[in-house]
N, CA, C and O atoms as a GROMACS GRO file, in nm:
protein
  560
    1UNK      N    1  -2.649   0.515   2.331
    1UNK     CA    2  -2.578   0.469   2.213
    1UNK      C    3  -2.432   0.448   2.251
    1UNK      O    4  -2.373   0.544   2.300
    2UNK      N    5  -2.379   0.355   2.238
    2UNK     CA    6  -2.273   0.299   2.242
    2UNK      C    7  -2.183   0.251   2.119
    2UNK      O    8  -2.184   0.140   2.067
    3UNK      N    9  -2.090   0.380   2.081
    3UNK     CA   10  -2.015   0.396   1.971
    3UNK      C   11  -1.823   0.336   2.003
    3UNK      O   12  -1.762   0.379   2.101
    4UNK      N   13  -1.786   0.281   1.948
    4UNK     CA   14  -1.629   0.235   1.910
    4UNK      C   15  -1.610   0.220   1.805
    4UNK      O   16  -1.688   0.194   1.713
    5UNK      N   17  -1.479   0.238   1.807
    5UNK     CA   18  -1.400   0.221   1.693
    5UNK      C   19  -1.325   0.113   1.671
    5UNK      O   20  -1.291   0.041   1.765
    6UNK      N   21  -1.285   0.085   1.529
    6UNK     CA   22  -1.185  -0.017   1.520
    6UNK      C   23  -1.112   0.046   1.403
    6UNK      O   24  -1.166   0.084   1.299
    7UNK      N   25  -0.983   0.051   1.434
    7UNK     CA   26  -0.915   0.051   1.259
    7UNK      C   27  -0.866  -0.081   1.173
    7UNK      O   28  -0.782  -0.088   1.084
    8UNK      N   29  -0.946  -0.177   1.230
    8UNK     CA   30  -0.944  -0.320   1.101
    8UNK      C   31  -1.112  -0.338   1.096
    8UNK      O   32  -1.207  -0.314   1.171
    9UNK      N   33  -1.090  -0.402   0.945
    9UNK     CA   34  -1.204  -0.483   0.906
    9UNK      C   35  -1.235  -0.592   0.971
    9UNK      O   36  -1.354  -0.624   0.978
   10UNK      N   37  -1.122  -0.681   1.040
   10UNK     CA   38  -1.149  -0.802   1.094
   10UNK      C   39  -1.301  -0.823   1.154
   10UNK      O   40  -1.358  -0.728   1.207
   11UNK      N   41  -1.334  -0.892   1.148
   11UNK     CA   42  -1.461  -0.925   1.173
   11UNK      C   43  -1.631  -0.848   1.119
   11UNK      O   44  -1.748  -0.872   1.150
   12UNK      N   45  -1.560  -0.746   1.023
   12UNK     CA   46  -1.646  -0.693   0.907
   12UNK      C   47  -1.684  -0.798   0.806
   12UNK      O   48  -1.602  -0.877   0.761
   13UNK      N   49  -1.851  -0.795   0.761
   13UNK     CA   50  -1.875  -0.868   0.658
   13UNK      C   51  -1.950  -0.761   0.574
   13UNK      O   52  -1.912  -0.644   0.582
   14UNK      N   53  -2.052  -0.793   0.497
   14UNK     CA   54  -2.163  -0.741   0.398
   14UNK      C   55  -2.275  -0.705   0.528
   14UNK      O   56  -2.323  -0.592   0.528
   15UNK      N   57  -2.312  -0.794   0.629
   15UNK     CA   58  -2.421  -0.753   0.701
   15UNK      C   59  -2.374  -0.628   0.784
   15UNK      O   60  -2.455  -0.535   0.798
   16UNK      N   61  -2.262  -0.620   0.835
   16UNK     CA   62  -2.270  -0.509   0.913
   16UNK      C   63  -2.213  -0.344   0.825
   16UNK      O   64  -2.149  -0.255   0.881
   17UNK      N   65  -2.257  -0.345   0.684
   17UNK     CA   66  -2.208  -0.267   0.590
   17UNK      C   67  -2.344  -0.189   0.539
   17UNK      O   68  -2.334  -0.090   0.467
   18UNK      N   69  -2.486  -0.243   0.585
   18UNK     CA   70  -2.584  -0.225   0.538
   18UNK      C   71  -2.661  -0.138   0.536
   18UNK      O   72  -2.774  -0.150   0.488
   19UNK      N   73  -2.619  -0.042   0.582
   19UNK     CA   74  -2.655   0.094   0.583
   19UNK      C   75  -2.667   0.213   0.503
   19UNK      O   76  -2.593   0.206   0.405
   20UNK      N   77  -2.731   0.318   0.508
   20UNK     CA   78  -2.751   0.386   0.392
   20UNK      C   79  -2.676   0.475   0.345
   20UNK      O   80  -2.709   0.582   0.295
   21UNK      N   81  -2.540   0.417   0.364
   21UNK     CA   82  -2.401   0.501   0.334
   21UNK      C   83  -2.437   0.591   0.210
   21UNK      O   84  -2.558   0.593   0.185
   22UNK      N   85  -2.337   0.684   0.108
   22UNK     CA   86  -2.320   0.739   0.002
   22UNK      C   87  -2.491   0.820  -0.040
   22UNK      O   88  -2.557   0.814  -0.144
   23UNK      N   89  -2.517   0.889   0.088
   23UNK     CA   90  -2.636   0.941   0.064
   23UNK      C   91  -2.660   1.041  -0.031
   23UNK      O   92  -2.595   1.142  -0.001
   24UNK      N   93  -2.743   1.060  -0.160
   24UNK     CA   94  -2.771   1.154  -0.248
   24UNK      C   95  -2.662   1.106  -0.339
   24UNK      O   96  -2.641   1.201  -0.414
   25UNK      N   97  -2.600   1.028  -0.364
   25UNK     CA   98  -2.516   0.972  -0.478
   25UNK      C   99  -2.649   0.873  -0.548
   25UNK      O  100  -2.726   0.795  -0.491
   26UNK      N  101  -2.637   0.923  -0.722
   26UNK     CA  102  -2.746   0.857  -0.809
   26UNK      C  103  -2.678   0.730  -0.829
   26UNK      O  104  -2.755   0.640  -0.862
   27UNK      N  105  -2.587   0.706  -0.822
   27UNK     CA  106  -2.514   0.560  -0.850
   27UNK      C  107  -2.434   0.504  -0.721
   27UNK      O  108  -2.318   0.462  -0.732
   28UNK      N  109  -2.502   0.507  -0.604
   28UNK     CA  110  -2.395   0.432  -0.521
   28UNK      C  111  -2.332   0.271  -0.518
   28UNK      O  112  -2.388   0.165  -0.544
   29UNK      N  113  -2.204   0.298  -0.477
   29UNK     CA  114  -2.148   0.104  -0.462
   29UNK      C  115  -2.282   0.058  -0.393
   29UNK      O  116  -2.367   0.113  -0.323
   30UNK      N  117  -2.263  -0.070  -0.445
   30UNK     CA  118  -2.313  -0.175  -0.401
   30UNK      C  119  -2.212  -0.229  -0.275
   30UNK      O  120  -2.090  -0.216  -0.270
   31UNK      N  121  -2.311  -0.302  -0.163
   31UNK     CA  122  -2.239  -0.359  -0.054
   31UNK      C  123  -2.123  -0.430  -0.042
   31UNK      O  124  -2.036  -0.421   0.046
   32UNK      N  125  -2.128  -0.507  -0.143
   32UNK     CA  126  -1.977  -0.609  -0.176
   32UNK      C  127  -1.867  -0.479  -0.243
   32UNK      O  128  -1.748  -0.459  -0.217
   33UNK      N  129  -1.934  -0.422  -0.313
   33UNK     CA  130  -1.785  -0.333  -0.361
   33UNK      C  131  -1.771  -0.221  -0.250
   33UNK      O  132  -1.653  -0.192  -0.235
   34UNK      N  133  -1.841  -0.162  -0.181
   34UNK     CA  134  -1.823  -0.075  -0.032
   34UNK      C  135  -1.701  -0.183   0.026
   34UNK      O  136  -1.583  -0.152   0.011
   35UNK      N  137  -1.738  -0.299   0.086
   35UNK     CA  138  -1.639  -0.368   0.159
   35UNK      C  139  -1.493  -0.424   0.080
   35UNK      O  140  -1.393  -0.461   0.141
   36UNK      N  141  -1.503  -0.422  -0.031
   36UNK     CA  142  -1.394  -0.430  -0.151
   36UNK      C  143  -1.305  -0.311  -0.176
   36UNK      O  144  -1.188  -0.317  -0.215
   37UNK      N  145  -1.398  -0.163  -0.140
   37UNK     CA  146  -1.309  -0.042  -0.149
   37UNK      C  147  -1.243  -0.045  -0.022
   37UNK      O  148  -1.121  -0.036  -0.039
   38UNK      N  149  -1.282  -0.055   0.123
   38UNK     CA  150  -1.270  -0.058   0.255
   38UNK      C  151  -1.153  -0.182   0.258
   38UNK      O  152  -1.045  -0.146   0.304
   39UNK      N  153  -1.161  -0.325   0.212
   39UNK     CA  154  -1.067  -0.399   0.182
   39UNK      C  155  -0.918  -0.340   0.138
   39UNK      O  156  -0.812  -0.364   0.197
   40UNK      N  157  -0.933  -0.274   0.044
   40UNK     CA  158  -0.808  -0.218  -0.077
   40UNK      C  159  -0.718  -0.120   0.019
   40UNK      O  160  -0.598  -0.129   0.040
   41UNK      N  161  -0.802  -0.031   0.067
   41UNK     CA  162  -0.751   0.141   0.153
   41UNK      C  163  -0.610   0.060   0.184
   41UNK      O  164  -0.574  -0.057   0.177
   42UNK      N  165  -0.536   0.213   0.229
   42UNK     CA  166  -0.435   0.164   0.326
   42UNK      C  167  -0.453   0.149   0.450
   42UNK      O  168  -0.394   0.071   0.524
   43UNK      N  169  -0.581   0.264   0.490
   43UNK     CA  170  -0.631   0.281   0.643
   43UNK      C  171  -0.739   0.308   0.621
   43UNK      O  172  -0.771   0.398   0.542
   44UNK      N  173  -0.856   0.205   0.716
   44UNK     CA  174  -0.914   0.249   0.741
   44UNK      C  175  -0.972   0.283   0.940
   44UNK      O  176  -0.919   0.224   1.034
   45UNK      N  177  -1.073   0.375   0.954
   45UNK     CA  178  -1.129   0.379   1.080
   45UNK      C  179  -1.259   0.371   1.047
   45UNK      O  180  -1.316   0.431   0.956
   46UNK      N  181  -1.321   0.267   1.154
   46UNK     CA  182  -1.488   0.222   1.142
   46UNK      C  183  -1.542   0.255   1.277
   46UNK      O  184  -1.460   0.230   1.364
   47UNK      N  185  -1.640   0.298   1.315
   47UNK     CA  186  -1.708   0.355   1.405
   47UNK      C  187  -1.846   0.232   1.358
   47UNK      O  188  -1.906   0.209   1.254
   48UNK      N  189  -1.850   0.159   1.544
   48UNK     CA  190  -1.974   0.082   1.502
   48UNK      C  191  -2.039   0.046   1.600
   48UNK      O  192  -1.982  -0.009   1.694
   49UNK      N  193  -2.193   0.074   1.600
   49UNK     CA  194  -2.265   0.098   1.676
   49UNK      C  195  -2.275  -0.045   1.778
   49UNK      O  196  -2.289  -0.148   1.712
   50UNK      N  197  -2.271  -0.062   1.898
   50UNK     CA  198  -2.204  -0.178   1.981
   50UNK      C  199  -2.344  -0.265   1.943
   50UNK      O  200  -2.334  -0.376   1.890
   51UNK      N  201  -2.495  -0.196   1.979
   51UNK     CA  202  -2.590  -0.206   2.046
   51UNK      C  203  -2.625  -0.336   1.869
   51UNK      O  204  -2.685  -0.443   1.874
   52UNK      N  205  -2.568  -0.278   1.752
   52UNK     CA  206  -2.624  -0.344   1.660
   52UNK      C  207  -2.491  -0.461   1.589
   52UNK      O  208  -2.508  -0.573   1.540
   53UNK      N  209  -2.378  -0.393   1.606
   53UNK     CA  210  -2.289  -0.442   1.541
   53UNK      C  211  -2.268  -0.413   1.420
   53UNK      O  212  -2.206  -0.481   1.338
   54UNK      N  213  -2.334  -0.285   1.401
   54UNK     CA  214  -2.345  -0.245   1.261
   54UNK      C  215  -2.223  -0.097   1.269
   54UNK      O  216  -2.196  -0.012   1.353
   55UNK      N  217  -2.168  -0.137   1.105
   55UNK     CA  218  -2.099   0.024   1.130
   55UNK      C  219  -2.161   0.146   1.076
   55UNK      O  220  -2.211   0.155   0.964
   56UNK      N  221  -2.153   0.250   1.174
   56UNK     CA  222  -2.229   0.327   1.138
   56UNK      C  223  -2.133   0.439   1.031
   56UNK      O  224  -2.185   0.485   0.930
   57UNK      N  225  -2.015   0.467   1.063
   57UNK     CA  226  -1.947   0.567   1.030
   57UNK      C  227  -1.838   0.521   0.952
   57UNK      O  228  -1.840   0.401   0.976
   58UNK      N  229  -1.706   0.547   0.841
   58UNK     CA  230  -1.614   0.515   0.871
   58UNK      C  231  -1.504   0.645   0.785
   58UNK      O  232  -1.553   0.746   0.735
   59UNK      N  233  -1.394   0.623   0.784
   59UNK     CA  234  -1.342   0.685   0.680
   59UNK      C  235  -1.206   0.638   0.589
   59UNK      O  236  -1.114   0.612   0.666
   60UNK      N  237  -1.177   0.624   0.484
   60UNK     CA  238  -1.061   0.539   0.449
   60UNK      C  239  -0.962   0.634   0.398
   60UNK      O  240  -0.998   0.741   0.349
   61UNK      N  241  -0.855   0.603   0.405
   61UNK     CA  242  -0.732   0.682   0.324
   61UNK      C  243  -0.673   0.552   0.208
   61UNK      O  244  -0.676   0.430   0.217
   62UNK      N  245  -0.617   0.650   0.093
   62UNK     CA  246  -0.557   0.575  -0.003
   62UNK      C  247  -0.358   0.621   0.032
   62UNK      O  248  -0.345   0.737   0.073
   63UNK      N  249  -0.258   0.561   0.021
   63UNK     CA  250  -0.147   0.623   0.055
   63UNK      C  251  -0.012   0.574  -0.060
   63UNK      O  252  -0.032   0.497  -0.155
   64UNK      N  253   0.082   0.617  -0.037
   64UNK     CA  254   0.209   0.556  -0.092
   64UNK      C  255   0.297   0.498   0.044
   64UNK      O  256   0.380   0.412   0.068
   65UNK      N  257   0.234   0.585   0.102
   65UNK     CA  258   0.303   0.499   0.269
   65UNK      C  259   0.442   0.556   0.302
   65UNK      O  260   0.520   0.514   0.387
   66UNK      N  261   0.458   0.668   0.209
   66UNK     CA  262   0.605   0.754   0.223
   66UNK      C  263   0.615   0.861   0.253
   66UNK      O  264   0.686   0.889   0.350
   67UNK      N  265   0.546   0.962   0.179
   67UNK     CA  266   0.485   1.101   0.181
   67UNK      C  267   0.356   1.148   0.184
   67UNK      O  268   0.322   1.247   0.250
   68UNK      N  269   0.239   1.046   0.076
   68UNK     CA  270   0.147   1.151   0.082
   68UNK      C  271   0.010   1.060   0.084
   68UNK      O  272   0.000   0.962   0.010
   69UNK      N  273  -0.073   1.093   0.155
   69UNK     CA  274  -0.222   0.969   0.160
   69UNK      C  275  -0.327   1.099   0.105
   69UNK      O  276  -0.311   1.220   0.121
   70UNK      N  277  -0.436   1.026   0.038
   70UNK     CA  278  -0.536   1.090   0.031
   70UNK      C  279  -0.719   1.027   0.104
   70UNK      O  280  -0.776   0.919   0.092
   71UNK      N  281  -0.746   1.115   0.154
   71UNK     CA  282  -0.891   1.077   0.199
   71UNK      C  283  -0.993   1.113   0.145
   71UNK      O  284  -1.040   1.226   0.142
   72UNK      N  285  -1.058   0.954   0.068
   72UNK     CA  286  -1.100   0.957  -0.047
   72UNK      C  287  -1.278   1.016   0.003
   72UNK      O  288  -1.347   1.105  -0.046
   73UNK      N  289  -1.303   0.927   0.114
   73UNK     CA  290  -1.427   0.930   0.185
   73UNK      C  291  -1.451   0.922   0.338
   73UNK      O  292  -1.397   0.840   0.412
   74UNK      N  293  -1.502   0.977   0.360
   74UNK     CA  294  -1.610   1.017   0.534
   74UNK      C  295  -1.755   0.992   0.544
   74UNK      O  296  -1.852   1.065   0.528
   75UNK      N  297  -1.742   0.879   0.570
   75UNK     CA  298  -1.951   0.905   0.582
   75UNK      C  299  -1.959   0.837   0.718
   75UNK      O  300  -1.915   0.734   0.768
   76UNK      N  301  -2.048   0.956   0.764
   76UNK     CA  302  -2.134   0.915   0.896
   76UNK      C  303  -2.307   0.872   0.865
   76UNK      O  304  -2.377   0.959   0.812
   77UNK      N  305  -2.368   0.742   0.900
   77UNK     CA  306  -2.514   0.710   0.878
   77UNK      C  307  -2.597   0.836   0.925
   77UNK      O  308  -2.592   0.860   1.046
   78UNK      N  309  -2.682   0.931   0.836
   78UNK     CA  310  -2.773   1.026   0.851
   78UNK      C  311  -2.813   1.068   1.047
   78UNK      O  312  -2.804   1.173   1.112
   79UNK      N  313  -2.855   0.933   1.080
   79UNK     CA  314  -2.920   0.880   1.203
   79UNK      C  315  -2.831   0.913   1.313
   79UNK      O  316  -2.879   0.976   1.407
   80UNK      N  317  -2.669   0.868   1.318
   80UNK     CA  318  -2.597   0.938   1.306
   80UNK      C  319  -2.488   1.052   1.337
   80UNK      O  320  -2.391   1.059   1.411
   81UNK      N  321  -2.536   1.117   1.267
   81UNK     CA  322  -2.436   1.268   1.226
   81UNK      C  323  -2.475   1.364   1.329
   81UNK      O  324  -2.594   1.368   1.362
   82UNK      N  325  -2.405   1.430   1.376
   82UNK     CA  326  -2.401   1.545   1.469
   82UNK      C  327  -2.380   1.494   1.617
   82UNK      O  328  -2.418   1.549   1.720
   83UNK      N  329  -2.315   1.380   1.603
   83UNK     CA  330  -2.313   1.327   1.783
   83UNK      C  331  -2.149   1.264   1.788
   83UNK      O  332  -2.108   1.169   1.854
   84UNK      N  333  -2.053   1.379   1.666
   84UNK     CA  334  -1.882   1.417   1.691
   84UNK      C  335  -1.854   1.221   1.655
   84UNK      O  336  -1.798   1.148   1.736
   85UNK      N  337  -1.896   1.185   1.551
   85UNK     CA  338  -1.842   1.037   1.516
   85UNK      C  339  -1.761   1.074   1.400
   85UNK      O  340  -1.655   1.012   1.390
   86UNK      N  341  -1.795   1.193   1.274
   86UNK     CA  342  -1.715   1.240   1.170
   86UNK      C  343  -1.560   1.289   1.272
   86UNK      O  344  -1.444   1.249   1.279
   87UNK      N  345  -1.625   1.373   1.324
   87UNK     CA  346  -1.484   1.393   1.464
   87UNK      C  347  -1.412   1.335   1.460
   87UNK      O  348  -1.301   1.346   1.408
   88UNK      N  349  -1.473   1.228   1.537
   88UNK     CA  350  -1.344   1.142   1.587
   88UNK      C  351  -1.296   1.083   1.510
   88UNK      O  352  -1.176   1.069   1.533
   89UNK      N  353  -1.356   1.000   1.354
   89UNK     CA  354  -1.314   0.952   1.254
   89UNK      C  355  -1.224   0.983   1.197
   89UNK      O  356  -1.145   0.901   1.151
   90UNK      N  357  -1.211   1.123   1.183
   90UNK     CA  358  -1.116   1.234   1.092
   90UNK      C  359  -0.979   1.219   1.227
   90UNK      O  360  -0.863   1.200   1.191
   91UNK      N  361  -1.003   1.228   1.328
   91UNK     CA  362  -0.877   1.251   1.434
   91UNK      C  363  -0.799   1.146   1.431
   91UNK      O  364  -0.678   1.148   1.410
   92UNK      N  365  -0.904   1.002   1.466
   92UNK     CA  366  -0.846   0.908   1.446
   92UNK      C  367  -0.714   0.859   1.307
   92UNK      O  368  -0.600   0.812   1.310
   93UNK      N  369  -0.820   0.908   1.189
   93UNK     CA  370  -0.720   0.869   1.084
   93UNK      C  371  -0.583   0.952   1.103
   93UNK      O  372  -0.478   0.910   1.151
   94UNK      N  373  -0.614   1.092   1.049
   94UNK     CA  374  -0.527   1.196   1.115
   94UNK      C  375  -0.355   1.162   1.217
   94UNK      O  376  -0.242   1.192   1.178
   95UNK      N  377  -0.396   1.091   1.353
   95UNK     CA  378  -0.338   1.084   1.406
   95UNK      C  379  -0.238   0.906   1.336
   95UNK      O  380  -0.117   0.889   1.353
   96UNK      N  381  -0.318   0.819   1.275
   96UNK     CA  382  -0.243   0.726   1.208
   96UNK      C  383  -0.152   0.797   1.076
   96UNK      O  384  -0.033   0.767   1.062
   97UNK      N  385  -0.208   0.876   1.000
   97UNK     CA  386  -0.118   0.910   0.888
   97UNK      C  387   0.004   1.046   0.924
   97UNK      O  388   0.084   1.103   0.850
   98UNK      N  389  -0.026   1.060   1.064
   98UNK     CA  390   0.088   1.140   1.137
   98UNK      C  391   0.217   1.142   1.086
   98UNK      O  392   0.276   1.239   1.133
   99UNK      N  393   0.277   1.089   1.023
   99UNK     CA  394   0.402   1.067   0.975
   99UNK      C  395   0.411   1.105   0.854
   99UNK      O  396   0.530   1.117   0.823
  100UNK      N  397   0.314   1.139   0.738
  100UNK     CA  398   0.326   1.182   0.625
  100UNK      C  399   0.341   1.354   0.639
  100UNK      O  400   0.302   1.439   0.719
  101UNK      N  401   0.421   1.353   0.511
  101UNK     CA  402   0.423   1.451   0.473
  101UNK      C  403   0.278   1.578   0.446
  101UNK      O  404   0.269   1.688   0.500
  102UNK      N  405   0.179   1.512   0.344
  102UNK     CA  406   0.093   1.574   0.303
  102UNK      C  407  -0.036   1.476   0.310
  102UNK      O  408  -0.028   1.358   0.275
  103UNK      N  409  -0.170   1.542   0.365
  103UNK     CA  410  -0.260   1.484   0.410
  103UNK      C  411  -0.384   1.526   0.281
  103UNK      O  412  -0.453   1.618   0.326
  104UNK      N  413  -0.422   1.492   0.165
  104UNK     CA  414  -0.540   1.582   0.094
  104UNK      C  415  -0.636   1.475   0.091
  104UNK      O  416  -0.631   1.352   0.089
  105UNK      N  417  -0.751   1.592   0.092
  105UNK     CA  418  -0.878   1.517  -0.012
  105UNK      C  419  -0.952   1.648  -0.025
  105UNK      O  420  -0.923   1.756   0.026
  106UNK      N  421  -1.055   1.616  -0.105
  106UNK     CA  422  -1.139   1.718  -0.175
  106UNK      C  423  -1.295   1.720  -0.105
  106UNK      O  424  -1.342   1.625  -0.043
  107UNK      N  425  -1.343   1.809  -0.120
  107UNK     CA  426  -1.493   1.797  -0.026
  107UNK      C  427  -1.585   1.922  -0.080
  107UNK      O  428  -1.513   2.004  -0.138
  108UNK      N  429  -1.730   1.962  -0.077
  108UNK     CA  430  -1.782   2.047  -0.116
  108UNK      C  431  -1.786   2.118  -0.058
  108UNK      O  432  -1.773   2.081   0.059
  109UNK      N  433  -1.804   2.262  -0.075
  109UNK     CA  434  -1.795   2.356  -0.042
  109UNK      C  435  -1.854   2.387   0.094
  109UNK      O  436  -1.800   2.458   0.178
  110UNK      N  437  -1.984   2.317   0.107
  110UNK     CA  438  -2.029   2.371   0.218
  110UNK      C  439  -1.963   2.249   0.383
  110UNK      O  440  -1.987   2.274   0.501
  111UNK      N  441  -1.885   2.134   0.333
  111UNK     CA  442  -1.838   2.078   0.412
  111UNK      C  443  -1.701   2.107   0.460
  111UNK      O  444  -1.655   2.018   0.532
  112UNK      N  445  -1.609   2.230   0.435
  112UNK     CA  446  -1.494   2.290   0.418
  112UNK      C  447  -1.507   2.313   0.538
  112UNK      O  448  -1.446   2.226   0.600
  113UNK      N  449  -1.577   2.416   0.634
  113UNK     CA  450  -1.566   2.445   0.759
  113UNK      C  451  -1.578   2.291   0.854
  113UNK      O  452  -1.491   2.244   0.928
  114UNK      N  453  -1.634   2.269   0.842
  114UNK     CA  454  -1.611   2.101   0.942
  114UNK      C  455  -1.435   2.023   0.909
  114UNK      O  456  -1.381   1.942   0.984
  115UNK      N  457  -1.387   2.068   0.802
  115UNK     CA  458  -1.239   2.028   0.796
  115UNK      C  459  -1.167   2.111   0.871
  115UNK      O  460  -1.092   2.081   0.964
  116UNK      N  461  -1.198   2.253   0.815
  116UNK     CA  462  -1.102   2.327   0.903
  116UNK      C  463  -1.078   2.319   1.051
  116UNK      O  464  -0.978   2.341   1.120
  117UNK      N  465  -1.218   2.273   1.083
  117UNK     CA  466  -1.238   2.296   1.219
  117UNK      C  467  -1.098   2.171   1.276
  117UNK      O  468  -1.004   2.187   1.353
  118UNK      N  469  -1.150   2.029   1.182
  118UNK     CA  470  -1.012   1.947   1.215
  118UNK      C  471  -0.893   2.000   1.203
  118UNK      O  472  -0.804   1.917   1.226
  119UNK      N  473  -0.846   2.126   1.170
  119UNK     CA  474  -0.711   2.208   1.095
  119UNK      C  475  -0.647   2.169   0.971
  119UNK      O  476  -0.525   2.165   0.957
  120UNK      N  477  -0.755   2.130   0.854
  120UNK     CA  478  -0.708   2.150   0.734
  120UNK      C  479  -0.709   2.335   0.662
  120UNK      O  480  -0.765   2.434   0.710
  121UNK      N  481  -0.631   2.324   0.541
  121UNK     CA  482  -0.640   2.438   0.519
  121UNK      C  483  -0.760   2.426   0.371
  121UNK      O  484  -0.825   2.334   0.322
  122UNK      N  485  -0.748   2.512   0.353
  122UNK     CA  486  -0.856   2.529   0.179
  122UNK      C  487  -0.714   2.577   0.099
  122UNK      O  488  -0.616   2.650   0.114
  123UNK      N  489  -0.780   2.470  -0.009
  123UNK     CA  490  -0.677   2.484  -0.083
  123UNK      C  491  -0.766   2.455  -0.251
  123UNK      O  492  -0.880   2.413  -0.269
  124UNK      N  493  -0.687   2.488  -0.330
  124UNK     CA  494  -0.788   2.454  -0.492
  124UNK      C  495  -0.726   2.302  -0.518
  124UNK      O  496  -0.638   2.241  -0.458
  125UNK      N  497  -0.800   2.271  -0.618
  125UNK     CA  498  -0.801   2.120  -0.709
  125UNK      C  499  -0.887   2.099  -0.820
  125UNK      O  500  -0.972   2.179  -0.861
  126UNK      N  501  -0.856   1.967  -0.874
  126UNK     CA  502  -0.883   1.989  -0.995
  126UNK      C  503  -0.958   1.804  -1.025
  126UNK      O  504  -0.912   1.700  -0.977
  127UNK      N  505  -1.035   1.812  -1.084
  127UNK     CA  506  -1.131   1.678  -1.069
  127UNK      C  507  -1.222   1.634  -1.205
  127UNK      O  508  -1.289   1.706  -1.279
  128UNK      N  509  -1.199   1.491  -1.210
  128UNK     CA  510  -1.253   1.408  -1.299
  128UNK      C  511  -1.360   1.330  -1.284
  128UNK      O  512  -1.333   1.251  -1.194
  129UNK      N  513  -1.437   1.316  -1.313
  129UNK     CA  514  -1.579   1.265  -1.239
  129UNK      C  515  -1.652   1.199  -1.319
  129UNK      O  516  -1.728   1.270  -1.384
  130UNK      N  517  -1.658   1.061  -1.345
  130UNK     CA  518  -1.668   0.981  -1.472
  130UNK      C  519  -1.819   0.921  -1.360
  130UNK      O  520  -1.786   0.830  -1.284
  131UNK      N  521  -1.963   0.962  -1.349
  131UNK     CA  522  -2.063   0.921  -1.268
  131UNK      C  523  -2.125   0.807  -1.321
  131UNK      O  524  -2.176   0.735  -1.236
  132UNK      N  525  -2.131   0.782  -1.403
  132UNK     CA  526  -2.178   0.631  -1.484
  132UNK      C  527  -2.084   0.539  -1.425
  132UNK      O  528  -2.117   0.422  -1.445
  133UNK      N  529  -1.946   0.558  -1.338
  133UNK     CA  530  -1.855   0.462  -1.326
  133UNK      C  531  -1.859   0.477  -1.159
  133UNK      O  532  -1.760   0.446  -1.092
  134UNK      N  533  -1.950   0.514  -1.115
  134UNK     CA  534  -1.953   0.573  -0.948
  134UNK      C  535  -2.014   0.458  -0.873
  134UNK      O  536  -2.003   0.471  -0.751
  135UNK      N  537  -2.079   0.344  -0.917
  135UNK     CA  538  -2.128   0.218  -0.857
  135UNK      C  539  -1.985   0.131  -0.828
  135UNK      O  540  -1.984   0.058  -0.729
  136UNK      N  541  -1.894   0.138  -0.893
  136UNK     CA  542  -1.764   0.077  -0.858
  136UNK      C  543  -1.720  -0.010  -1.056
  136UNK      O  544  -1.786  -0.011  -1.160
  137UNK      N  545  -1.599  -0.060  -1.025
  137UNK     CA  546  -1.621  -0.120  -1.142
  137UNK      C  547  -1.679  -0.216  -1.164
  137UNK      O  548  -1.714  -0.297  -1.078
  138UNK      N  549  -1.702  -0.224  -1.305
  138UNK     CA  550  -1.791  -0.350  -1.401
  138UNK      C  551  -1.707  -0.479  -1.313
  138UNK      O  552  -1.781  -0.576  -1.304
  139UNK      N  553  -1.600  -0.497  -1.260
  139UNK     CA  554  -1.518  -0.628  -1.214
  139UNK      C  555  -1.523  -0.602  -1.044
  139UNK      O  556  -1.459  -0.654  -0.952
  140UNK      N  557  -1.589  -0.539  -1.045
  140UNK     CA  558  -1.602  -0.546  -0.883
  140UNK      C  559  -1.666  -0.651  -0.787
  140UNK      O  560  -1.663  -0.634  -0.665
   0.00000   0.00000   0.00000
């Protein structure tokens, strides 16, 4: 398997998006709004499999570009996971938002130790979760 990275979309479409990203979500985006959220980010990093041209992994940050970015999402394809692509994804971004002040995002409980391990700390928060609106918007 032959994994790289890119931190642009350039040459990203809908076909190489087709994967079974947002696993165990009852409402996931649809493909055009996946590449529409990935469009918007301030940063993203894509991990993509050479052999298919498909991406397998990626992760995006949202930012103000002054002080503080948040990382909204991390998904590695099931197929996948455990062969250090979340790794490098997280380092990669990491090392681009180097200059901010404050780095957050939120994650479940049992995915906390795989952050730390990147050297985040645990910290509390507080969350709104509107799931009927989790496919993306009605104008997407």
């Amino acid at each position: 398997m032959d994994i790289t990275f890119r931190e642009s979309l350039e040459g990203i479409g809908i076909a190489q998006l087709s994967g079974a990203f947002f696993e165990g979500w009852p409402n996931p985006p649809s493909t055009p709004t996946f590449l529409k959220l990935l469009e918007q980010s301030y940063a993203v990093e894509l991990a993509i499999d050479e052999e298919t041209g498909n991406v397998v992994g990626f992760i995006q940050a949202i930012s103000d570009g002054v002080l503080s970015a948040y990382i909204p999402l991390l998904e590695v394809l099931p197929e996948y996971q455990g062969k250090g692509i979340g790794t490098d994804l997280i380092k990669r971004m990491f090392n681009r938002l180097g200059d901010l002040y404050m780095i957050d995002l939120l994650c479940d409980n049992e995915l906390q130790e795989f952050y730390e391990k990147q050297g985040m700390q645990k910290a509390s928060g507080m969350v709104i979760r509107h799931y009927q609106n989790q496919a993306g918007a009605v104008n997407s």
